[in-house]
Short mmCIF file of C-alpha atoms in Angstrom, two decimals:
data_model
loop_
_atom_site.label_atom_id
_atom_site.label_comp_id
_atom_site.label_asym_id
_atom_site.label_seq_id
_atom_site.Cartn_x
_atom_site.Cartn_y
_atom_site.Cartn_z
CA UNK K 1 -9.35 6.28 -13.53
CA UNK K 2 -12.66 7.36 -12.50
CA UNK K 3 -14.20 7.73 -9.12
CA UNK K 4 -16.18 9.28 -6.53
CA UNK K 5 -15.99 9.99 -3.06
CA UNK K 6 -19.16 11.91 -1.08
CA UNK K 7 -18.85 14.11 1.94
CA UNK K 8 -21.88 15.85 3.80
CA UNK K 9 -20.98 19.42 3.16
CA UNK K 10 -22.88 22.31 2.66
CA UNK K 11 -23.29 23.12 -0.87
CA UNK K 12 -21.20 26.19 -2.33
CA UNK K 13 -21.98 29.84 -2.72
CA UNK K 14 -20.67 31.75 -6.26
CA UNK K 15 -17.68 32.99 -4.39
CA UNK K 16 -16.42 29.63 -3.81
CA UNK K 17 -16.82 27.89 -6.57
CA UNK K 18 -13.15 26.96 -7.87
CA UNK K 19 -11.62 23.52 -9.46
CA UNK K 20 -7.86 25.09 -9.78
CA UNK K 21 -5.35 22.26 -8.82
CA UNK K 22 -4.72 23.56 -5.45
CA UNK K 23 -8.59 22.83 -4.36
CA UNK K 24 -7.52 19.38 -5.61
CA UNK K 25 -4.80 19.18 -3.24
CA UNK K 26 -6.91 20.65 -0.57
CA UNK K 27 -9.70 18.30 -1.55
CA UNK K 28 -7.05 15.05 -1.51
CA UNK K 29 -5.53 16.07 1.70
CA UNK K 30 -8.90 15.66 3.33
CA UNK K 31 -10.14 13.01 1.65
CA UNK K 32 -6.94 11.06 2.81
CA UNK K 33 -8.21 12.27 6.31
CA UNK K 34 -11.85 11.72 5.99
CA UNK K 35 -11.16 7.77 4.97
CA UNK K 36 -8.17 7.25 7.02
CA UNK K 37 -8.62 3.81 8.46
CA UNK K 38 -10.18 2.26 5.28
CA UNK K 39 -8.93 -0.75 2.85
CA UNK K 40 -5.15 0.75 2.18
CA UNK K 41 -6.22 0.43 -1.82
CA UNK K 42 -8.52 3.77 -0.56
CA UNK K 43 -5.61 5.46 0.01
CA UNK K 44 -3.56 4.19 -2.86
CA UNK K 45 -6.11 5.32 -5.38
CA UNK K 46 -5.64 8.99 -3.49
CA UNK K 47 -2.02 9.19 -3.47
CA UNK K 48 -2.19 8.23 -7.27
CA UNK K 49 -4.81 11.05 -8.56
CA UNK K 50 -3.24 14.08 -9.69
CA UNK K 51 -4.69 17.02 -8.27
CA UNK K 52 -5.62 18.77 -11.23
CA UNK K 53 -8.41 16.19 -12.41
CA UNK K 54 -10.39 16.67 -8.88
CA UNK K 55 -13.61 18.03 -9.10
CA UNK K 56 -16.26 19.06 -6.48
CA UNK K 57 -20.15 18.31 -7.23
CA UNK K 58 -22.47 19.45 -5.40
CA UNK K 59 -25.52 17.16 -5.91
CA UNK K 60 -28.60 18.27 -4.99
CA UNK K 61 -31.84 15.99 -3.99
CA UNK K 62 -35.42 16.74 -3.79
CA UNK K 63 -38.68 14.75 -3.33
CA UNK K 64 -40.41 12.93 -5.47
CA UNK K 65 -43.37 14.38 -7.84
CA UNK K 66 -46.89 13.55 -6.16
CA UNK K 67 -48.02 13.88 -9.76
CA UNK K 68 -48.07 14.66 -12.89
CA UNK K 69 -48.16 18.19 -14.51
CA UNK K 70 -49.81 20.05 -17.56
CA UNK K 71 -51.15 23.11 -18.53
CA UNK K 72 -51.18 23.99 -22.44
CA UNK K 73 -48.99 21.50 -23.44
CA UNK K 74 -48.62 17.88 -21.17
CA UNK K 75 -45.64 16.64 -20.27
CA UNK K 76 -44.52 13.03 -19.24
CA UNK K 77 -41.64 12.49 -17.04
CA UNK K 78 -39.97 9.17 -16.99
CA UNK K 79 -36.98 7.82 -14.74
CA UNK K 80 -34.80 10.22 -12.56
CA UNK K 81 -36.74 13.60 -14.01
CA UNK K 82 -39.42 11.94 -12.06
CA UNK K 83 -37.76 10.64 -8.83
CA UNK K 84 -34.34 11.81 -8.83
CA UNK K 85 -32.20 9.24 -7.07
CA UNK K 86 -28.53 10.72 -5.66
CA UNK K 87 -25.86 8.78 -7.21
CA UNK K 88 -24.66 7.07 -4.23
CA UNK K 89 -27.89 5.33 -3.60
CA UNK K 90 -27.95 3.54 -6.79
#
């Protein structure tokens, strides 16, 4: 099974980058929290991920190129190099 879930947090310093299995339980405990009230099939698909395969990603957004760029040699960027789009948003 594959899935995502995105929460507004603050992206991670060094220091607290981790993906041991008990940040996966931490991370499943609040996601259970964070969607509580949703479709019960939300909280089905939690209670059957094991802990170990959860893994935080920060993502990271910035604005679109105005232009283009060059200087000795040109470049062309094409799709999301161009206009990164976050992957929630389609």
């Amino acid at each position: 099974q594959h899935w995502w879930a995105f929460l507004p947090d603050p992206p991670r310093t060094g220091s607290e980058v981790s993906n041991n299995q008990m940040d996966g339980e931490l991370m499943l405990e609040r996601l259970k929290q964070e969607f509580s009230g949703w479709s019960p099939e939300i909280y089905d698909l939690f209670l059957s991920t094991k802990p170990e395969v959860v893994k935080r990603r920060d993502l990271y957004d910035r604005p679109p190129l105005k232009k283009g760029w060059c200087s000795n040699f040109c470049v062309s960027l094409l799709g999301d190099a161009a206009h990164p789009t976050m992957p929630n948003l389609g």
